[in-house]
XYZ file of C-alpha atoms in Angstrom:
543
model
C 38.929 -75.120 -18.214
C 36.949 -74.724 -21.132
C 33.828 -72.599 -21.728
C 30.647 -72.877 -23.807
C 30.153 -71.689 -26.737
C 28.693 -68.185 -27.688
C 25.387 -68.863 -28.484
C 25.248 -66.325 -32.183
C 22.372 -64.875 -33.611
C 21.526 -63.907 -37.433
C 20.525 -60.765 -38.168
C 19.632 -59.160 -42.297
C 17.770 -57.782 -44.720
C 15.763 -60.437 -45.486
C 13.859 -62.869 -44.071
C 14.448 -66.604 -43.689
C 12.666 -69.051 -46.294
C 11.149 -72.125 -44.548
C 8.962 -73.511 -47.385
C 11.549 -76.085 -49.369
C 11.686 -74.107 -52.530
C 12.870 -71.170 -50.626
C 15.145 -73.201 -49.179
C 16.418 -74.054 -52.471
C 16.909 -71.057 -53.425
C 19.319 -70.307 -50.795
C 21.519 -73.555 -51.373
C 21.632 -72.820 -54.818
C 22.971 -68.943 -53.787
C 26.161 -69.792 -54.324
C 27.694 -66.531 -54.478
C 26.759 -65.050 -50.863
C 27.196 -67.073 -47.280
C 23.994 -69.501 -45.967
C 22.661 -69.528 -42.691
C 20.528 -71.517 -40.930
C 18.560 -70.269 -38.403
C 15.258 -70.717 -35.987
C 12.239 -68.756 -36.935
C 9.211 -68.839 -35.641
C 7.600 -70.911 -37.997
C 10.375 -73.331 -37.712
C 13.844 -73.705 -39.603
C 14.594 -71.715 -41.925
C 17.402 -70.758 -44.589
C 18.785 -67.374 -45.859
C 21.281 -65.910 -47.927
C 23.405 -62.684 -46.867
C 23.621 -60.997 -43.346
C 25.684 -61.979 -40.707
C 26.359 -63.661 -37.404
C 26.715 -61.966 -33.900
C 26.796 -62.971 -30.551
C 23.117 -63.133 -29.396
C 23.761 -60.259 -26.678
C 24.858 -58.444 -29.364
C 21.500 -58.488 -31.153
C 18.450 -59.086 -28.915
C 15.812 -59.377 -31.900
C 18.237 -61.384 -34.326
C 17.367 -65.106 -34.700
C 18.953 -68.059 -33.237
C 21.882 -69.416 -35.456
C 22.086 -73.109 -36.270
C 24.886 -73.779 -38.723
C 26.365 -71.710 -41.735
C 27.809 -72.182 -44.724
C 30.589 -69.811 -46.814
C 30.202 -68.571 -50.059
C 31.318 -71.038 -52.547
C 31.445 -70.503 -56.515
C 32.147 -73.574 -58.333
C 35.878 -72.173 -59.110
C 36.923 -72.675 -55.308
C 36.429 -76.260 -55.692
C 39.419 -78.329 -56.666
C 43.193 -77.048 -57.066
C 43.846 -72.934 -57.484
C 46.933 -74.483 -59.132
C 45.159 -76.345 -62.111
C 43.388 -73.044 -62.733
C 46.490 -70.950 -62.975
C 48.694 -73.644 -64.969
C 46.419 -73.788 -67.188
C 44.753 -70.645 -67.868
C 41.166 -72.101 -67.041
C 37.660 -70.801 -65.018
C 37.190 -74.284 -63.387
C 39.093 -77.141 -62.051
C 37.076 -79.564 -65.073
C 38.126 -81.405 -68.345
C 36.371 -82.578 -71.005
C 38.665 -85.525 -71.685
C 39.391 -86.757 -75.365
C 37.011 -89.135 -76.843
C 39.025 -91.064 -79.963
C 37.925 -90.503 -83.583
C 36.855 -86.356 -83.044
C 33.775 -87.851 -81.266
C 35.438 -85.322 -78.472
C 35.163 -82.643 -81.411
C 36.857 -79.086 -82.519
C 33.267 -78.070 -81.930
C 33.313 -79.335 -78.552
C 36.882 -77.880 -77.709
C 35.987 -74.499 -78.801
C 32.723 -74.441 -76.948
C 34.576 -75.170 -73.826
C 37.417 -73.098 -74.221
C 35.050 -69.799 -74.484
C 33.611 -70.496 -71.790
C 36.835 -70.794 -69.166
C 37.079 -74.910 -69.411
C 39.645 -76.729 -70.591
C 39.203 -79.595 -73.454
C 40.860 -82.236 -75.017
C 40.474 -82.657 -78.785
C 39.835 -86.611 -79.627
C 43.033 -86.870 -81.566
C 43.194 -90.523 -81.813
C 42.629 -92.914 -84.527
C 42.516 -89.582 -86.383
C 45.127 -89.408 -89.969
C 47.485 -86.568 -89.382
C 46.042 -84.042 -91.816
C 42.424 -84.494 -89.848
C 44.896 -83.081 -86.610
C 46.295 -80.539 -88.386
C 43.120 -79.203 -89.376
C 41.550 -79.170 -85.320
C 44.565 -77.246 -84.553
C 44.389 -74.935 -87.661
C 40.581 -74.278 -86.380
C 42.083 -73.851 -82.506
C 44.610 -71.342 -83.635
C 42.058 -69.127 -85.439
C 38.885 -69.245 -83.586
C 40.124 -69.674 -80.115
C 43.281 -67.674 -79.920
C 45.085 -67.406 -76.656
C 43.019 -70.084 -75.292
C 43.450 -73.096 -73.742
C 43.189 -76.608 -74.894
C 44.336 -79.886 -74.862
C 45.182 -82.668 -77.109
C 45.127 -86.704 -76.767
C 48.018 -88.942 -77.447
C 46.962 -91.931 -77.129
C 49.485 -95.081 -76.982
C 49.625 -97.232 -80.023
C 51.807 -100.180 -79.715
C 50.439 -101.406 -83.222
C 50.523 -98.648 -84.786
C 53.571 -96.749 -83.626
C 54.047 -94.104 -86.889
C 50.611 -92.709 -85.548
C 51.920 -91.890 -82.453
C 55.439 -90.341 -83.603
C 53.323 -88.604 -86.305
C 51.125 -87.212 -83.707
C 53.565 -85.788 -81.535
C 55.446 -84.327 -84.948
C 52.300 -82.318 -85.053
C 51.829 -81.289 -81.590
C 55.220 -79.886 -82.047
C 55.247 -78.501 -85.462
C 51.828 -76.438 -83.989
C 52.877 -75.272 -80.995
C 50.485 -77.859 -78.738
C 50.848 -76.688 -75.294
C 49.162 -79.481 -73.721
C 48.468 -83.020 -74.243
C 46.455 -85.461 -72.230
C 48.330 -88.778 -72.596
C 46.106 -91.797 -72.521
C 46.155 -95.730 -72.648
C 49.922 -96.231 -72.257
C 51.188 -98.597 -70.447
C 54.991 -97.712 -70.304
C 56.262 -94.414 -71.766
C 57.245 -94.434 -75.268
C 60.191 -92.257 -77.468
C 57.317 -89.962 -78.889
C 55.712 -89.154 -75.292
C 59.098 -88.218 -73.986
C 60.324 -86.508 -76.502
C 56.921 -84.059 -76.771
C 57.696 -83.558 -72.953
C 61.747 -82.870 -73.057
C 61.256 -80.789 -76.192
C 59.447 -77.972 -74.285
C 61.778 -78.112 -71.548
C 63.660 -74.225 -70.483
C 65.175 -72.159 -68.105
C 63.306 -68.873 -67.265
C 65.333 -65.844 -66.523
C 65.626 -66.450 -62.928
C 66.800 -69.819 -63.828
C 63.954 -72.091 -62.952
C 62.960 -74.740 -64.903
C 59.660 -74.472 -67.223
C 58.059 -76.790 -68.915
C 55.972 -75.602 -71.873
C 54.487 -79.096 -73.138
C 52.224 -79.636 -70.421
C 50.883 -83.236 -70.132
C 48.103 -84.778 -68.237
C 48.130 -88.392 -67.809
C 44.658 -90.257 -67.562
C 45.903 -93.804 -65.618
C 44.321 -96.412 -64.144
C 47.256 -98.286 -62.293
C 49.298 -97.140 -59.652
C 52.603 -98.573 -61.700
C 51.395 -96.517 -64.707
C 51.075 -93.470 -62.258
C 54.213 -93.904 -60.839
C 55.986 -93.877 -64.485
C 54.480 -90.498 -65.116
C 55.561 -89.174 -61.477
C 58.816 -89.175 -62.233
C 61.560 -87.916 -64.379
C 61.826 -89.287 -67.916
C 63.921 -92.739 -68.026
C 67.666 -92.074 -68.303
C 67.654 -94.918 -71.366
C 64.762 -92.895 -73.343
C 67.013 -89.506 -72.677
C 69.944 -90.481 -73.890
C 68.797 -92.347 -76.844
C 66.865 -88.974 -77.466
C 70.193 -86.663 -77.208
C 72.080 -88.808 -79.952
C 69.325 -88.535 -81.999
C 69.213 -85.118 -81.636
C 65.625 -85.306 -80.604
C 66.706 -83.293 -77.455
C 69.198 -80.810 -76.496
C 71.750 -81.817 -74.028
C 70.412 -78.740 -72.106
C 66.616 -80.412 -72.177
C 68.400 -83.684 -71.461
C 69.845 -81.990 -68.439
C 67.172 -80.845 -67.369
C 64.576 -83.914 -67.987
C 66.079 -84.751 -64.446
C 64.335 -82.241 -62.510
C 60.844 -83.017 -63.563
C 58.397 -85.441 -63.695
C 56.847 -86.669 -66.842
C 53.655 -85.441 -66.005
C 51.727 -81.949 -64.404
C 48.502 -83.824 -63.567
C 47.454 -87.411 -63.355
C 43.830 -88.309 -64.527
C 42.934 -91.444 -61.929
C 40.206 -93.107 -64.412
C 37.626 -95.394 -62.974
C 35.047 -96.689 -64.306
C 35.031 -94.633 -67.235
C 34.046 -95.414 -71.056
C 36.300 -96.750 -73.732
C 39.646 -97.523 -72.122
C 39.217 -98.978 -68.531
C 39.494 -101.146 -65.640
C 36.580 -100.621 -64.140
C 38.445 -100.305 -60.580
C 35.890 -97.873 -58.314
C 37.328 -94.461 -57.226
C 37.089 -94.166 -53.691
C 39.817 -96.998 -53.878
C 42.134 -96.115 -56.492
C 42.238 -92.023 -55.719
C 43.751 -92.613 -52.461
C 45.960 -94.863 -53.631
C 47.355 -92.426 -56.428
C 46.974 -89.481 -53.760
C 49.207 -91.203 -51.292
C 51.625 -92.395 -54.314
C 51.784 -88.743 -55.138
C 52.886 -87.738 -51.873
C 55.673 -90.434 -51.751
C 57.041 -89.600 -54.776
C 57.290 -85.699 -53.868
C 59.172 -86.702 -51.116
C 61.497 -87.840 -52.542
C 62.016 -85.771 -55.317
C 60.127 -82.088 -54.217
C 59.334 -81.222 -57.134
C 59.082 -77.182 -57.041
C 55.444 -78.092 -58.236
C 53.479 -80.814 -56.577
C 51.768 -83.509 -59.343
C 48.038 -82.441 -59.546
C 45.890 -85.243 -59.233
C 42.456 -85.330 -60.853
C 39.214 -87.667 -61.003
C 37.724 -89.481 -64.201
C 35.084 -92.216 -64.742
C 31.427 -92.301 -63.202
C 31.300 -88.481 -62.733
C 27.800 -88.241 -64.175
C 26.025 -85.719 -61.399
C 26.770 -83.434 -58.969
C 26.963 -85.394 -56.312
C 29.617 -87.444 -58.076
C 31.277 -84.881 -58.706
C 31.747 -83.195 -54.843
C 32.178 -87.050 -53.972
C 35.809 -86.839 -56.219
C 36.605 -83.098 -54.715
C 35.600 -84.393 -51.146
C 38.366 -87.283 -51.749
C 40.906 -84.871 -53.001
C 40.655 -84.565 -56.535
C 42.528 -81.011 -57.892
C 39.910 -81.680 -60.775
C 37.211 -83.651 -62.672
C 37.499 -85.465 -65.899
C 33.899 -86.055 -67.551
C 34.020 -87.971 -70.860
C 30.744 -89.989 -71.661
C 28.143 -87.184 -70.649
C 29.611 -85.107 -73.138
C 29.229 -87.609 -76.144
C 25.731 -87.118 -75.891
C 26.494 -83.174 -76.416
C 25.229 -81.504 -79.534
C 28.783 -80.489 -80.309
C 30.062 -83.862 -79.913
C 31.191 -85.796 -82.699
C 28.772 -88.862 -82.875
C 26.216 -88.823 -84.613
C 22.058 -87.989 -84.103
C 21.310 -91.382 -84.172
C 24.318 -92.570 -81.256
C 23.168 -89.608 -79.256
C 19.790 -90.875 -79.002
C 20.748 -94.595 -77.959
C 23.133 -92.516 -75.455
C 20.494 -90.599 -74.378
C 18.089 -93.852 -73.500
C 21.326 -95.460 -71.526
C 20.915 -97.098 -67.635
C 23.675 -97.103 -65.657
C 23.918 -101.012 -66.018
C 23.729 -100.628 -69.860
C 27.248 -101.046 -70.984
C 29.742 -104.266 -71.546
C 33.263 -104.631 -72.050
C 34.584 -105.574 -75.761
C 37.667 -105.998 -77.673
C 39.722 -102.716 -78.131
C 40.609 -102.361 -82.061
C 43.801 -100.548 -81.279
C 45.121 -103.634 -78.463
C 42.851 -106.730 -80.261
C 46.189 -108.639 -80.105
C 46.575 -108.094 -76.617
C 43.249 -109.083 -75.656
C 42.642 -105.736 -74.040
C 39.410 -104.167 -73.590
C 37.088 -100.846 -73.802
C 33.489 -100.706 -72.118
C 30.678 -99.760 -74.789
C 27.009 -99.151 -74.931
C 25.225 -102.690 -75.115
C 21.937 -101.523 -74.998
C 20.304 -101.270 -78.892
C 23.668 -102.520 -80.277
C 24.683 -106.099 -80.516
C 28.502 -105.231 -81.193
C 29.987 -106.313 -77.914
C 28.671 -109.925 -78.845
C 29.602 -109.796 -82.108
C 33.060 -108.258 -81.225
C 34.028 -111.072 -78.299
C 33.394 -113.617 -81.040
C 36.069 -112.070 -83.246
C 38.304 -112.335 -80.516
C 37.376 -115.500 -79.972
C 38.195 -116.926 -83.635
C 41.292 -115.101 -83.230
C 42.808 -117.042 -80.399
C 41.125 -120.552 -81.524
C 42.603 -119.931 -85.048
C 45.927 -119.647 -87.121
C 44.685 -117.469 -89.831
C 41.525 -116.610 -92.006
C 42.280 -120.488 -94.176
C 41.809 -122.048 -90.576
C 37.816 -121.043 -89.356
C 35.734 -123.690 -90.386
C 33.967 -122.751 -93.276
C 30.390 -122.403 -91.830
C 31.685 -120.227 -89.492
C 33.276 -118.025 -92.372
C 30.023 -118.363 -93.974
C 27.988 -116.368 -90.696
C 30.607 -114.076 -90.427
C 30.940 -112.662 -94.444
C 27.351 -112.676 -94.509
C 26.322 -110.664 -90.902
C 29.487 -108.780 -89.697
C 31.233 -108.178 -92.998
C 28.494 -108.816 -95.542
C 31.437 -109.017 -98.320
C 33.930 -111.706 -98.665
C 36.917 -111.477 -96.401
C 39.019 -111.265 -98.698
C 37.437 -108.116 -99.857
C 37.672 -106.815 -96.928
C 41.544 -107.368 -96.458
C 42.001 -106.040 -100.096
C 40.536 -102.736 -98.556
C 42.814 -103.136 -95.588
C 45.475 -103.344 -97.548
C 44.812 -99.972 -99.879
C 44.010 -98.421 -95.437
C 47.299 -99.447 -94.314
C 49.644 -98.686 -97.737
C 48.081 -94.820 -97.067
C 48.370 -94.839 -93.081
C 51.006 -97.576 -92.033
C 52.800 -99.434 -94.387
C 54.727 -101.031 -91.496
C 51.460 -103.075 -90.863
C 51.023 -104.572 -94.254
C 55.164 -105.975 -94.057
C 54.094 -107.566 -90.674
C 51.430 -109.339 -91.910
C 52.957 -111.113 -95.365
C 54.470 -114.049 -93.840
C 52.214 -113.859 -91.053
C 48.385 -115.206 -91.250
C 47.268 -114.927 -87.987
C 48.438 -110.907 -88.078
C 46.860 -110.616 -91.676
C 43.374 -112.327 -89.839
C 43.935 -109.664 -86.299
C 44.164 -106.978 -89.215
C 40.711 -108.225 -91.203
C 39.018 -108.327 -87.701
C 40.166 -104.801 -86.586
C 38.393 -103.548 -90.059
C 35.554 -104.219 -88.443
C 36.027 -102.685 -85.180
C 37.109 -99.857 -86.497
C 34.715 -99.988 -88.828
C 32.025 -100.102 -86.157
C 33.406 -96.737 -84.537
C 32.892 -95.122 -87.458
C 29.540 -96.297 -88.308
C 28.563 -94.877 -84.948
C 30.008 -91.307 -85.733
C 28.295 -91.311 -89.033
C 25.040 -92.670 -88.033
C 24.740 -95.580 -90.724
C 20.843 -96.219 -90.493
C 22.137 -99.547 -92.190
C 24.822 -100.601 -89.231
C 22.866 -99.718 -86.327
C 23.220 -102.991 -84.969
C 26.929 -102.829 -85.117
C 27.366 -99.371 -84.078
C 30.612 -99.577 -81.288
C 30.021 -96.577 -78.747
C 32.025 -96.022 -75.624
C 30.001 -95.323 -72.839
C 30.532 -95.779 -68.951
C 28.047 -95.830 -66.533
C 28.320 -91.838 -66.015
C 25.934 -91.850 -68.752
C 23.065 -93.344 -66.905
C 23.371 -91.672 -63.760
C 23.731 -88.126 -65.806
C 20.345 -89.435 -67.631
C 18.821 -89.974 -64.285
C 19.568 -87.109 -62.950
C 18.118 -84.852 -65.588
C 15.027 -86.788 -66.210
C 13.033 -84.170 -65.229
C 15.143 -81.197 -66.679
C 15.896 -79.368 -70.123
C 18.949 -82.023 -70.554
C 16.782 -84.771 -71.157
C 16.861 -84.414 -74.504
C 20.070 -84.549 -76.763
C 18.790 -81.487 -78.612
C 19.381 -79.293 -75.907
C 22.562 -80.669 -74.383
C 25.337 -77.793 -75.019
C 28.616 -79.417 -73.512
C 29.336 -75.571 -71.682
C 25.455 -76.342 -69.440
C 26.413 -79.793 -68.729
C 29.773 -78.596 -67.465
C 28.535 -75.491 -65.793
C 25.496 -77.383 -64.054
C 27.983 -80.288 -62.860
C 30.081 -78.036 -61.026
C 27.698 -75.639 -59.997
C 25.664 -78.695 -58.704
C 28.994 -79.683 -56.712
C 29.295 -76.656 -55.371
C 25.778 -76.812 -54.466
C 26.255 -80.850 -52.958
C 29.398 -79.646 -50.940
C 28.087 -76.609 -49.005
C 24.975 -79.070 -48.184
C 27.100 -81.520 -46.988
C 28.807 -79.499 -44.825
C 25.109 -78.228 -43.343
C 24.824 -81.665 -43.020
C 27.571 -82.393 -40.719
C 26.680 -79.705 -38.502
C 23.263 -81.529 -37.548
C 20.858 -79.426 -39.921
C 18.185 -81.480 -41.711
C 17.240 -80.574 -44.915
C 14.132 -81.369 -46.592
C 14.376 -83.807 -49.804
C 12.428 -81.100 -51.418
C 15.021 -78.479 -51.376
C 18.324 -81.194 -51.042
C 19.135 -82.332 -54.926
C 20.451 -79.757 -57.599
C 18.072 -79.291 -60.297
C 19.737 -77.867 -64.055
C 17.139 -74.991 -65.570
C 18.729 -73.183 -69.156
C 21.724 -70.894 -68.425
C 20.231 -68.196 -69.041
C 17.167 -68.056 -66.894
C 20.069 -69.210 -63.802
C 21.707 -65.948 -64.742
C 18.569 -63.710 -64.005
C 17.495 -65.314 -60.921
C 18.800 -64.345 -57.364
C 20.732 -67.258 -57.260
C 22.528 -67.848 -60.536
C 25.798 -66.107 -60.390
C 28.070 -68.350 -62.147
């Protein structure tokens, strides 16, 4: 036999707010519980007091629904916090060329986040300064580092990870790969250890951004026997880090990237999380790891509500990556953060990748005030119609010197040749004998010329300016139409992470208001960003 429920009143200080911007206020109280009640005047909302059975308190007010406390911090995984060292379950990941800046890291890092520097397609001494800066200015505190795969340029990648070692790199977030490489293993193994009680630590942290359950599945598991051993008689490894390679997977968190900027597949997150949640869980099976795989969300987190959506799901964190580009600590330039600024969520295009142009693989940019995706598809296209430079008929070679390259090509692989004698001789041997690698290599000039153009803001290349950018970007410029973010000037990468998850917070306690049949006005029902620091001295801006 079952009974009804005891009918509870609220009873407090204060009194309930039924206008909507009262109501707002009490959402947006994040710190203290919020309870819904019936007043006299109609619903209402209120922060603080308590529930007790109505008996209990005559001239208390009839509870409808409540909500708990919750502080952005609760969201996500307690574990990600404690692994590594952070305030928030949120990552800034790595944007390639420093455009995800020591700037940016730094900000991030002082204020309890965790970052990723944008490591790739950087020379090694550019590294080694980031993590000369990190060691001095941010001492103690956490950070991350990308290694990105580069199966053209493979001395970049073992040079990378010679770095990351020689500095003492904690953690790296591992990105594009699409099988595990020597250099990734080896950064893993080499910070391989038994504690005193005889449980096995791994000090090189890595956090794998994927967007296919195969990939996933690598980076679940233990490093590949054949990659171990050839490590070992090397003498990479130890044969005590060998040993123990077997009891761990390859990776403490897995990044699930949608439809994110730069590299993607564009595959939508409500079906590939679950996927790589349920993966997770079959592969812990079978090996129980002492520490479950963390898995996090990445691509199209560009508001609040995007950002519950990926905790709601299961997400033990949040990856942002475009929003930040338009940061004033970022590494692009004035005029990219502008164009980023003016982005729609249906403003971006897929384009050849410079680092995978032979492959034919692809990176989603910014279309809108640029005409490089255009101009970069018909590269690719001359590349698989044609042998070599000698073989594009000569009209063609004509529109190309004169409005991509505006110089001869054969000035421009002169130049690539004095690039690739400083950064990769290997590339330069490859292409001798070859023509159609010596034409891939005068194409990739200018892609990655077109990156850098971007960063630098070359009033003279605007037109060609390549900037990764995934839809996040519009719906984060939506959202704060009507805000202090609108413009790039007063986008600090620490607000636009503090407002996202503060907003989540804010999107998850409504939801759950929500479910338990309370209507909330429009008015009061969307999380507005106002500057940090007049959050901090209202009511309702505990952080």
């Amino acid at each position: 036999m079952t009974h009804p429920p005891t009918p509870l009143h609220w009873q407090g200080a204060a009194y309930p707010s039924t206008d909507p911007a009262g109501v707002y206020q009490v959402l947006a109280d994040l710190a203290r519980p919020c309870f819904v009640v019936r007043t006299p005047g109609g619903i209402g909302a209120v922060s603080g007091g308590s529930a007790v059975p109505a008996a209990s308190a005559p001239g208390g007010l009839p509870l409808l629904a409540a909500a708990a406390p919750l502080p952005p911090a609760r969201l996500g995984s307690a574990a990600f916090l404690s692994a590594h060292g952070v305030r928030q379950p949120y990552l800034a990941g790595a944007m390639a060329g420093g455009i995800a800046s020591a700037d940016l890291v730094i900000a991030l890092a002082r204020e309890g986040f965790l970052a990723s520097f944008g490591a790739a397609g950087l020379l090694p001494e550019a590294i080694a300064k980031a993590l000369a800066r990190f060691a001095a200015e941010i001492p103690g505190l956490p950070f991350a580092v990308n290694l990105i795969h580069s199966p053209s340029e493979e001395r970049l990648e073992r040079e990378a990870v010679d770095l990351f070692i020689e500095h003492g790199v904690r953690c790296v977030e591992a990105s594009a790969f699409m099988a595990l490489t020597p250099h990734i293993v080896r950064y893993r193994l080499t910070g391989l250890r038994r504690d005193a009680g005889g449980r096995v630590v791994a000090e090189h942290r890595v956090i794998a951004k994927i967007s296919r359950t195969e990939t996933a599945e690598r980076f679940m598991r233990p490093a590949p026997a054949a990659l171990v051993d050839q490590l070992l008689k090397q003498g990479r490894i130890t044969s005590l880090q060998a040993e123990l390679a077997r009891q761990v997977p390859m990776a403490d968190d897995i990044t699930v990237e949608a439809d994110s900027g730069g590299h993607t597949d564009r595959r939508p997150l409500p079906a590939l999380l679950p996927s790589i949640l349920r993966l997770r869980d079959a592969v812990q099976r079978e090996h129980r790891y002492p520490v479950a795989i963390r898995v996090g969300a990445a691509g199209g987190l560009g508001s609040p509500i995007a950002v519950a959506a990926a905790f709601a799901m299961g997400a033990a964190y949040v990856v942002t990556g475009s929003v930040n580009q338009s940061c004033v600590e970022s590494g692009a330039s004035k005029a990219t953060k502008a164009l980023l600024a003016e982005a729609g969520i249906a403003d971006c295009e897929m384009a050849p990748a410079a680092d995978m142009f032979e492959l034919g693989v692809e990176l989603q940019v910014l279309k809108k005030g640029t005409l490089f995706p255009m101009r970069a598809k018909k590269l690719y296209e001359l590349y698989q119609a044609h042998d070599g430079l000698e073989a594009i008929p000569a009209a063609e070679r004509a529109r190309l010197e004169a409005q991509l390259f505006r110089r001869p090509l054969e000035d421009v692989w002169r130049e690539c040749v004095g690039y690739f004698q400083r950064r990769d001789p290997d590339q330069l041997a490859r292409a001798a004998e070859n023509p159609k690698r010596r034409m891939a290599l005068v194409f990739r000039w200018y892609l990655g010329m077109s990156s850098r153009w971007s960063v630098a803001g070359d009033p003279d290349r605007t037109l060609d300016y390549q900037i990764w950018c995934g839809p996040a970007m519009g719906s984060f410029n939506d959202w704060v139409t009507a805000s202090y973010l609108k413009a790039p000037g007063n986008r600090r990468v620490a607000d636009v992470a503090h407002h996202l998850m503060r907003g989540a917070a804010f999107h998850t306690r409504l939801a759950a208001l929500r479910t338990a049949g309370v209507q909330i006005p429009a008015a009061a029902g969307d999380y507005r960003p106002v500057p940090l620091e007049a959050a901090l001295m209202s009511p309702a801006g505990a952080l």
